[in-house]
Coordinates of C-alpha atoms in Angstrom, one line a residue:
M1 CA 20.1 -41.4 -12.5
K2 CA 22.9 -41.9 -14.5
R3 CA 20.6 -44.6 -16.4
T4 CA 18.2 -42.5 -17.1
N5 CA 20.6 -40.0 -18.5
Y6 CA 22.1 -42.5 -20.8
I7 CA 18.5 -43.5 -22.0
I8 CA 17.8 -39.8 -23.0
F9 CA 21.3 -39.3 -24.8
S10 CA 20.6 -42.5 -26.7
I11 CA 17.1 -41.0 -27.8
L12 CA 18.8 -37.5 -28.4
L13 CA 21.5 -39.3 -30.4
A14 CA 19.2 -41.2 -32.6
F15 CA 17.1 -37.9 -33.3
A16 CA 20.1 -36.0 -33.9
S17 CA 21.1 -38.7 -36.7
L18 CA 17.8 -38.2 -38.3
L19 CA 18.3 -34.5 -38.8
Q20 CA 21.6 -35.0 -40.6
G21 CA 20.7 -37.7 -42.4
C22 CA 22.6 -38.4 -45.4
N23 CA 24.2 -35.0 -45.9
D24 CA 26.0 -35.5 -42.7
E25 CA 29.8 -34.1 -43.1
E26 CA 32.5 -36.7 -41.5
S27 CA 33.4 -35.1 -38.5
G28 CA 34.8 -36.1 -35.4
L29 CA 32.5 -34.2 -33.1
S30 CA 29.6 -35.9 -31.4
K31 CA 25.9 -35.6 -33.0
A32 CA 24.2 -35.4 -29.5
V33 CA 25.8 -34.5 -26.1
L34 CA 23.8 -34.5 -23.0
A35 CA 25.0 -33.3 -19.4
S36 CA 23.9 -34.8 -16.2
A37 CA 22.8 -31.4 -14.5
G38 CA 21.3 -28.3 -16.0
T39 CA 22.3 -26.0 -13.6
L40 CA 24.9 -25.4 -10.7
N41 CA 25.3 -23.1 -7.6
F42 CA 28.5 -21.8 -6.4
E43 CA 28.9 -19.7 -3.1
A44 CA 30.7 -16.3 -3.6
T45 CA 33.8 -17.2 -1.5
G46 CA 35.7 -20.5 -1.0
I47 CA 37.0 -22.3 -4.0
S48 CA 34.5 -25.5 -4.4
E49 CA 34.2 -27.7 -7.1
K50 CA 31.5 -29.7 -8.7
T51 CA 31.3 -33.1 -10.9
I52 CA 29.0 -34.0 -13.6
T53 CA 28.8 -36.4 -16.7
V54 CA 28.9 -35.3 -20.0
Y55 CA 27.5 -37.9 -22.6
A56 CA 28.4 -38.2 -25.9
N57 CA 29.4 -40.7 -28.6
A58 CA 32.4 -39.2 -30.0
E59 CA 34.7 -36.0 -29.4
W60 CA 33.2 -32.8 -27.5
D61 CA 34.5 -29.5 -26.8
T62 CA 33.4 -26.5 -24.4
E63 CA 32.6 -23.0 -24.2
V64 CA 33.4 -21.5 -20.6
P65 CA 32.7 -18.0 -18.9
E66 CA 36.0 -16.7 -18.0
W67 CA 35.4 -16.9 -14.3
A68 CA 35.1 -20.7 -14.4
T69 CA 37.5 -23.7 -15.1
V70 CA 36.3 -27.0 -16.4
T71 CA 38.4 -30.2 -16.6
P72 CA 39.0 -31.6 -18.9
T73 CA 37.8 -29.0 -21.6
S74 CA 37.3 -31.5 -24.4
G75 CA 37.2 -35.1 -24.6
T76 CA 35.5 -38.2 -26.3
G77 CA 32.7 -40.2 -25.4
T78 CA 30.9 -40.5 -22.2
M79 CA 33.1 -38.5 -19.3
D80 CA 32.9 -37.3 -15.9
V81 CA 34.3 -33.2 -15.6
T82 CA 34.8 -31.0 -13.0
I83 CA 33.6 -27.4 -12.7
T84 CA 35.1 -24.8 -10.7
V85 CA 34.6 -20.9 -10.2
T86 CA 37.0 -18.3 -8.9
E87 CA 36.0 -16.1 -5.9
N88 CA 33.3 -13.9 -6.7
I89 CA 35.5 -10.7 -5.3
R90 CA 36.0 -7.3 -6.4
D91 CA 38.3 -4.6 -5.0
G92 CA 38.4 -6.6 -1.7
A93 CA 34.6 -7.1 -1.4
V94 CA 32.2 -9.7 -2.5
D95 CA 30.8 -8.6 -5.9
N96 CA 27.2 -8.9 -7.5
P97 CA 25.8 -12.4 -8.2
R98 CA 26.8 -13.8 -11.8
K99 CA 25.3 -16.3 -14.2
A100 CA 26.6 -17.9 -17.2
A101 CA 26.4 -20.9 -19.2
V102 CA 29.3 -23.8 -19.7
V103 CA 28.4 -25.3 -23.1
F104 CA 29.3 -29.0 -24.1
K105 CA 29.0 -28.8 -27.7
G106 CA 29.2 -31.5 -30.5
A107 CA 29.1 -31.2 -34.4
T108 CA 25.9 -29.1 -34.6
L109 CA 23.3 -26.6 -32.9
A110 CA 21.6 -29.8 -31.7
S111 CA 24.2 -31.2 -30.3
R112 CA 25.1 -28.7 -27.6
A113 CA 24.3 -29.0 -23.6
E114 CA 24.2 -26.2 -21.5
V115 CA 25.0 -26.2 -17.6
I116 CA 23.9 -22.9 -16.4
I117 CA 26.2 -21.8 -13.5
S118 CA 25.1 -19.2 -10.7
Q119 CA 27.7 -17.8 -8.3
E120 CA 26.2 -16.3 -5.0
G121 CA 27.1 -12.2 -4.3
D122 CA 26.1 -9.0 -3.0
K123 CA 23.3 -8.4 -5.4
Y124 CA 23.0 -4.8 -3.7
R125 CA 26.6 -3.8 -4.4
D126 CA 26.2 -0.8 -7.2
C127 CA 22.3 -1.0 -6.9
E128 CA 20.6 1.9 -8.0
E129 CA 17.6 4.0 -6.1
Y130 CA 14.4 4.0 -7.8
T131 CA 11.0 6.0 -7.6
L132 CA 8.1 3.9 -8.0
A133 CA 7.6 6.1 -11.5
E134 CA 10.7 4.4 -12.3
L135 CA 10.0 1.2 -11.5
V136 CA 7.4 0.7 -14.0
E137 CA 9.6 1.3 -16.9
L138 CA 12.4 -1.3 -15.7
E139 CA 13.4 -4.6 -17.3
N140 CA 12.3 -7.6 -14.9
E141 CA 14.6 -9.0 -12.6
T142 CA 16.0 -5.4 -12.2
V143 CA 17.5 -5.5 -8.5
V144 CA 16.2 -2.2 -7.1
I145 CA 16.1 0.0 -4.0
V146 CA 13.2 2.1 -3.4
P147 CA 13.9 4.7 -0.9
Q148 CA 10.8 5.7 0.4
G149 CA 7.3 5.2 -0.3
T150 CA 3.7 5.3 1.6
V151 CA 2.2 2.3 2.7
T152 CA -1.7 2.5 1.3
A153 CA -2.8 -0.9 1.6
V154 CA -1.9 -4.5 3.5
T155 CA -2.6 -8.0 2.3
T156 CA -1.4 -11.3 3.9
K157 CA 1.2 -11.1 0.8
G158 CA 2.7 -8.2 1.0
F159 CA 1.8 -4.3 0.9
I160 CA 0.9 -1.4 -1.7
V161 CA 3.3 1.7 -1.6
S162 CA 2.3 4.8 -3.2
D163 CA 3.6 7.9 -4.3
G164 CA 0.3 9.6 -5.0
T165 CA 0.3 8.7 -8.6
V166 CA 1.6 5.4 -9.1
N167 CA 0.8 2.3 -7.2
I168 CA 3.3 -0.8 -6.7
F169 CA 2.8 -4.1 -4.6
M170 CA 5.5 -5.0 -2.5
Q171 CA 5.5 -8.6 -2.1
S172 CA 6.7 -9.4 1.3
S173 CA 6.2 -11.1 4.9
S174 CA 7.3 -7.9 6.6
V175 CA 5.0 -6.5 9.2
V176 CA 3.9 -3.0 8.2
S177 CA 1.1 -0.6 8.6
V178 CA -1.1 1.5 6.5
G179 CA 0.8 5.0 7.1
D180 CA 4.4 4.0 7.4
N181 CA 6.8 5.3 5.0
V182 CA 9.1 2.3 4.2
L183 CA 12.7 1.4 2.2
V184 CA 12.4 -1.5 0.3
K185 CA 15.0 -3.7 -1.5
G186 CA 14.1 -6.3 -4.1
T187 CA 13.6 -7.4 -7.5
K188 CA 11.2 -5.7 -9.7
L189 CA 9.1 -8.4 -11.5
S190 CA 5.7 -8.6 -13.5
D191 CA 3.1 -10.8 -12.2
T192 CA 0.8 -12.8 -14.4
H193 CA -1.6 -9.8 -15.4
S194 CA 1.6 -7.9 -16.4
L195 CA 1.5 -5.5 -13.6
P196 CA 4.7 -4.6 -12.0
Y197 CA 5.6 -5.5 -8.5
V198 CA 8.8 -5.9 -6.5
E199 CA 9.9 -9.4 -4.8
C200 CA 11.4 -8.0 -1.3
D201 CA 14.5 -8.9 0.5
E202 CA 14.2 -6.0 3.0
A203 CA 11.1 -3.5 3.8
N204 CA 12.3 -1.3 6.7
V205 CA 9.9 1.3 8.2
N206 CA 11.5 4.8 7.9
A207 CA 8.9 6.7 9.6
T208 CA 5.5 5.5 10.9
G209 CA 1.8 7.2 11.6
N210 CA 1.5 9.1 7.8
E211 CA -1.6 10.3 6.8
V212 CA -2.8 8.7 3.9
T213 CA -5.1 10.5 1.4
Y214 CA -6.7 8.0 -1.3
P215 CA -7.5 9.5 -4.8
A216 CA -11.0 9.3 -5.8
A217 CA -11.9 5.8 -6.7
V218 CA -12.9 4.7 -10.3
D219 CA -16.5 2.9 -9.7
I220 CA -16.8 -0.2 -11.5
T221 CA -20.1 -1.5 -10.6
D222 CA -21.8 -0.7 -13.8
K223 CA -19.0 -1.8 -16.1
V224 CA -17.4 -4.9 -14.0
D225 CA -17.8 -7.4 -17.0
T226 CA -15.7 -5.5 -19.2
Y227 CA -13.2 -3.5 -16.9
S228 CA -9.3 -3.9 -16.6
S229 CA -6.4 -1.7 -16.3
S230 CA -2.9 -1.7 -16.8
S231 CA -1.9 -0.5 -13.8
R232 CA -3.2 -0.7 -9.8
T233 CA -5.9 1.7 -10.4
F234 CA -7.7 2.8 -7.2
I235 CA -11.5 1.6 -7.9
T236 CA -14.5 0.6 -6.1
V237 CA -17.5 -1.5 -6.3
S238 CA -21.1 -2.0 -4.6
G239 CA -22.6 -5.4 -4.2
I240 CA -23.5 -8.7 -1.9
L241 CA -20.4 -10.3 -0.5
N242 CA -20.6 -13.9 -0.8
G243 CA -17.3 -15.5 0.8
N244 CA -14.6 -13.0 -0.6
N245 CA -16.6 -12.3 -3.7
V246 CA -18.6 -9.2 -4.4
T247 CA -20.9 -10.1 -6.6
V248 CA -23.0 -7.4 -8.3
E249 CA -26.5 -8.3 -9.6
G250 CA -26.8 -8.9 -13.5
A251 CA -23.1 -9.6 -13.8
D252 CA -21.5 -12.3 -15.0
Y253 CA -17.9 -11.1 -13.3
S254 CA -17.4 -10.8 -9.8
V255 CA -14.8 -8.9 -7.8
A256 CA -12.5 -10.9 -5.1
V257 CA -11.3 -9.0 -2.0
T258 CA -7.7 -10.9 -2.7
D259 CA -5.6 -11.7 0.2
A260 CA -7.5 -9.7 2.8
P261 CA -5.7 -9.6 6.1
E262 CA -7.5 -10.8 9.4
N263 CA -8.9 -7.4 10.7
F264 CA -11.1 -6.9 7.7
E265 CA -13.4 -9.8 9.3
L266 CA -15.3 -10.5 6.1
A267 CA -17.1 -13.4 7.3
P268 CA -19.6 -11.4 9.7
L269 CA -20.3 -9.4 6.2
N270 CA -21.5 -12.4 4.1
G271 CA -24.7 -11.6 2.6
H272 CA -24.5 -8.1 3.4
K273 CA -24.4 -5.1 0.4
V274 CA -21.0 -4.0 0.8
K275 CA -18.9 -1.0 -0.9
A276 CA -15.3 -2.7 -1.7
T277 CA -12.7 0.2 -2.3
G278 CA -9.0 -0.6 -3.0
Y279 CA -6.3 -1.6 -5.8
F280 CA -7.1 -3.3 -9.1
A281 CA -5.0 -6.5 -9.1
G282 CA -5.6 -8.2 -12.3
V283 CA -8.4 -10.3 -14.0
A284 CA -8.7 -14.2 -13.7
A285 CA -12.2 -14.5 -15.6
P286 CA -14.6 -14.3 -14.3
V287 CA -13.3 -12.3 -11.5
I288 CA -11.4 -9.1 -11.0
K289 CA -8.8 -9.1 -8.3
L290 CA -8.9 -6.0 -5.7
N291 CA -6.6 -5.3 -2.9
A292 CA -9.0 -3.9 -0.4
T293 CA -8.3 -0.7 1.8
A294 CA -11.8 -0.6 3.0
I295 CA -15.2 -2.6 3.3
E296 CA -18.2 -0.4 3.9
D297 CA -21.5 -2.2 5.3
L298 CA -24.7 -1.3 3.4
G299 CA -26.9 -3.6 5.3
V300 CA -27.9 -7.3 5.5
V301 CA -29.4 -8.7 2.2
E302 CA -29.4 -12.2 3.1
L303 CA -28.3 -14.5 6.1
I304 CA -25.6 -17.2 4.6
Y305 CA -24.1 -19.5 7.2
F306 CA -21.4 -20.8 4.5
A307 CA -20.0 -19.4 1.5
E308 CA -16.9 -20.8 -0.5
D309 CA -15.6 -19.4 -3.9
F310 CA -12.0 -21.1 -4.0
E311 CA -10.3 -17.8 -4.6
W312 CA -8.1 -18.3 -1.9
L313 CA -6.6 -21.1 -3.4
N314 CA -5.1 -19.1 -6.0
P315 CA -1.3 -19.3 -4.7
W316 CA -1.4 -22.8 -5.4
A317 CA -3.2 -22.4 -8.8
E318 CA -0.4 -20.1 -9.6
A319 CA 2.1 -22.2 -8.4
S320 CA 1.1 -24.9 -10.6
A321 CA 0.0 -23.0 -13.9
A322 CA -3.3 -24.3 -13.3
G323 CA -6.0 -23.4 -16.1
Q324 CA -9.5 -22.7 -16.8
T325 CA -11.2 -25.7 -18.3
V326 CA -14.7 -24.4 -18.3
E327 CA -14.2 -20.8 -18.9
T328 CA -11.7 -21.1 -21.8
D329 CA -13.7 -24.5 -23.0
N330 CA -10.1 -26.0 -23.2
L331 CA -9.8 -30.0 -22.6
K332 CA -6.2 -29.7 -22.4
A333 CA -6.2 -26.9 -19.5
T334 CA -3.6 -27.8 -16.8
A335 CA -5.4 -29.7 -14.1
P336 CA -2.8 -30.7 -11.2
Q337 CA -4.1 -33.3 -8.7
I338 CA -5.0 -31.1 -5.4
S339 CA -2.1 -33.6 -3.7
S340 CA 0.5 -33.2 -6.4
S341 CA 3.9 -31.8 -5.4
S342 CA 3.3 -29.0 -8.0
T343 CA 0.7 -27.5 -5.8
V344 CA 2.9 -27.0 -2.6
V345 CA 2.9 -23.5 -1.3
D346 CA 4.4 -22.7 2.1
G347 CA 5.0 -26.3 2.6
I348 CA 1.4 -27.8 2.0
T349 CA -0.3 -29.0 -1.3
A350 CA -3.8 -27.7 -2.2
N351 CA -5.2 -30.9 -0.6
D352 CA -3.9 -30.3 2.7
A353 CA -4.6 -26.5 2.7
L354 CA -8.4 -27.7 1.7
L355 CA -8.2 -30.3 4.7
Q356 CA -7.2 -27.8 7.1
E357 CA -10.2 -25.7 6.1
G358 CA -12.2 -28.5 7.2
Y359 CA -13.2 -30.3 3.9
Q360 CA -13.7 -33.7 3.4
F361 CA -13.2 -35.6 0.3
L362 CA -14.8 -39.0 -1.4
R363 CA -12.8 -40.7 -3.7
V364 CA -14.3 -44.2 -5.3
T365 CA -13.6 -46.9 -7.7
P366 CA -15.9 -49.9 -8.6
T367 CA -13.4 -51.8 -6.4
S368 CA -12.6 -49.1 -3.6
T369 CA -14.4 -46.5 -1.2
D370 CA -10.6 -45.0 -0.5
A371 CA -9.3 -44.7 -4.2
S372 CA -6.1 -42.9 -5.2
E373 CA -6.1 -39.0 -6.4
C374 CA -8.7 -38.2 -8.8
I375 CA -9.4 -34.4 -7.6
Y376 CA -7.8 -31.8 -9.6
L377 CA -7.2 -27.9 -9.1
Q378 CA -8.4 -25.2 -11.6
N379 CA -7.7 -21.6 -11.4
N380 CA -9.7 -21.0 -8.8
Y381 CA -12.1 -24.0 -8.4
L382 CA -12.2 -27.9 -8.3
K383 CA -12.6 -30.9 -10.8
F384 CA -13.7 -33.9 -9.7
G385 CA -12.8 -37.5 -11.1
K386 CA -11.4 -39.2 -13.9
T387 CA -12.2 -42.1 -15.7
G388 CA -13.0 -45.6 -13.5
Y389 CA -13.0 -43.0 -10.7
Q390 CA -15.6 -40.6 -9.0
A391 CA -15.2 -38.1 -6.3
G392 CA -17.1 -35.7 -4.4
I393 CA -16.7 -33.0 -1.3
V394 CA -17.9 -33.0 2.4
L395 CA -18.3 -28.8 3.3
P396 CA -16.8 -28.1 6.4
Q397 CA -18.7 -28.2 9.6
L398 CA -21.5 -25.3 9.9
E399 CA -20.8 -22.5 12.5
E400 CA -23.3 -20.1 14.1
I401 CA -26.4 -21.7 12.6
S402 CA -29.8 -22.0 14.5
S403 CA -30.8 -25.3 14.6
G404 CA -33.7 -26.3 12.4
V405 CA -33.8 -23.0 10.2
T406 CA -34.6 -23.9 6.7
T407 CA -31.7 -23.0 4.3
T408 CA -31.0 -23.3 0.4
L409 CA -27.9 -24.3 -0.8
S410 CA -26.4 -23.1 -4.2
F411 CA -23.4 -24.0 -6.3
D412 CA -21.9 -23.5 -9.9
W413 CA -21.0 -26.6 -11.6
C414 CA -20.7 -27.7 -15.1
P415 CA -19.9 -31.6 -16.6
M416 CA -17.0 -32.6 -18.6
R417 CA -16.7 -32.9 -22.1
Q418 CA -14.9 -36.1 -23.7
G419 CA -12.6 -35.5 -26.6
S420 CA -15.0 -37.4 -28.8
G421 CA -17.9 -34.5 -28.0
K422 CA -19.8 -36.5 -25.6
I423 CA -20.7 -35.0 -22.5
D424 CA -20.1 -36.9 -19.4
P425 CA -23.1 -38.1 -17.9
V426 CA -22.8 -36.4 -14.6
N427 CA -26.1 -36.4 -12.0
L428 CA -25.2 -34.5 -8.7
I429 CA -27.2 -35.2 -5.4
V430 CA -26.8 -33.3 -2.3
I431 CA -26.6 -35.3 0.6
V432 CA -27.6 -33.9 3.9
S433 CA -27.3 -35.6 7.1
D434 CA -27.7 -34.8 11.1
G435 CA -27.3 -37.8 13.5
S436 CA -29.3 -40.5 12.0
D437 CA -31.3 -38.6 9.5
E438 CA -30.4 -38.1 5.8
V439 CA -31.8 -36.6 3.6
T440 CA -30.5 -36.7 -0.7
F441 CA -31.9 -33.9 -2.8
D442 CA -31.4 -34.4 -6.7
I443 CA -30.0 -31.6 -8.7
P444 CA -31.3 -31.0 -12.1
E445 CA -29.3 -32.7 -14.9
A446 CA -27.2 -30.1 -17.1
G447 CA -29.0 -31.0 -20.4
F448 CA -26.2 -30.5 -22.5
E449 CA -26.0 -32.2 -25.9
N450 CA -22.9 -33.7 -27.3
D451 CA -20.1 -31.0 -28.5
H452 CA -21.8 -28.2 -26.0
V453 CA -19.5 -25.6 -24.9
L454 CA -18.4 -26.1 -21.4
E455 CA -20.1 -23.4 -19.2
W456 CA -21.3 -23.0 -15.9
I457 CA -24.6 -24.1 -14.7
S458 CA -26.2 -22.4 -11.3
A459 CA -27.8 -25.3 -9.0
E460 CA -30.2 -24.2 -6.1
V461 CA -32.0 -26.7 -3.6
E462 CA -34.0 -25.7 -0.7
L463 CA -32.9 -28.0 2.5
T464 CA -36.2 -29.1 3.6
G465 CA -37.2 -32.0 5.5
V466 CA -34.1 -32.4 7.6
T467 CA -32.7 -30.4 10.7
I468 CA -29.8 -28.1 10.1
S469 CA -27.6 -27.5 12.9
N470 CA -23.8 -27.2 13.6
D471 CA -23.4 -30.8 13.4
T472 CA -25.0 -31.1 10.0
K473 CA -22.8 -32.8 7.2
I474 CA -23.5 -31.7 3.6
T475 CA -22.2 -33.7 1.1
I476 CA -22.0 -33.0 -3.1
R477 CA -21.4 -35.9 -5.2
P478 CA -22.6 -37.6 -8.5
T479 CA -25.1 -40.2 -8.4
N480 CA -23.0 -42.0 -10.8
W481 CA -20.9 -43.9 -7.9
Q482 CA -18.3 -46.5 -8.0
L483 CA -18.6 -47.2 -12.1
S484 CA -16.1 -47.9 -14.6
T485 CA -17.4 -44.8 -16.8
A486 CA -15.8 -41.4 -17.1
N487 CA -18.3 -38.7 -14.6
R488 CA -16.3 -35.8 -14.5
W489 CA -17.6 -32.5 -13.1
F490 CA -16.5 -28.9 -11.9
L491 CA -17.4 -26.9 -8.7
D492 CA -17.0 -23.3 -7.7
N493 CA -19.2 -20.6 -5.8
I494 CA -20.8 -22.8 -2.8
K495 CA -23.3 -20.8 -0.9
L496 CA -25.8 -21.9 2.5
A497 CA -28.3 -19.5 3.2
K498 CA -31.3 -19.1 5.0
A499 CA -34.4 -19.5 2.8
N500 CA -36.6 -16.7 2.0

């Protein structure tokens, strides 16, 4: 680690010298300073010390908060320094957490190294109580206590608390039920959609069984492509349920029922027309997110045996800041490998989460059928392949399908465009195998000219001539297989339904 820091320091020193050039005044202070750590954490009580290394080519000095001590406070060249803090006590009790910067500084603003020191404490000491309406206006990272609020919706990630006018999401693992009156302690934050929420440390039930009266819902069915809100508005939409998505005929956008608890039992409603009602939870084009309070079954429209919209991968996409290459036509949109440590949520990667759902993946090169990683996460869909690597996907085992039924497989896909403007020459196939029987179905080519904007293509193929059963294996992959060229593509919204 010290060797790496020394190399970085050498680069910084060279850069600092270029910035100062010939106008540099003679000074004994260093032109570049680097610290071996960027953050240090201390317990509230019990004096402890931590040692770091300061890298410099000349003299350096320090700026230190009053509750910390740095030894030595100045020096010349590369040296080890010790940082200690006083106990975080006020009036005989643990005080609020505290944070400050220790600065190791040289001759210029460019030659400064900051080490953020944090000390634990009682974050709720002196904490004020807030109403839901007051929460909305608070600065992010404000520590809050909300003494009461009624739970009006529950998700797998937390719950919504309402006062009848203001609705706030509480991110929590606590078990609560609709109708509970709760006290919560936590930190006020805003999500990626600029909607306020509370990251809860505690959620205590004051009372149970309160009657919940919902306001009249805003029907967004006819304006789903344009709808947005700056708050968690109570909304409703009618359409066909496909996986967790409610699709509206003729609309480009759909509504995703986000983090729905198991008691909603969405799977049996696939292919049904439904009326989904709940709280607006943001827009991630082309999807509007909904924390549902009710799903009303309006009858069967089509019989769906399998559906996947990948919206459940959203926690992994958010954790890794995954982008949307297709929707934004941005070749540089963030696309982490699904097995990357950046995609870890609840201790598992996106790759492991997909494997747990029953998916299998194919990764090949010209010389290997078991190649290294070449599948990437987007928000919320998958990207396959890189130059010299091709990849495909095998769908999970089918459930509750009558043997011999004729089905239609549909999905959205898009080929990748190279920096030169050339469209990757991807031709997809669907391989259906059941025991010794195997049939390959061609998917029509994209037909994109070079420099064509990236956009989704809807593919649909009737799976005839092969027996479909619970043992059927369905693979989607390029025909361009084990080649040294670039044949990259994106996949979303897979559905297997009974053919009309």
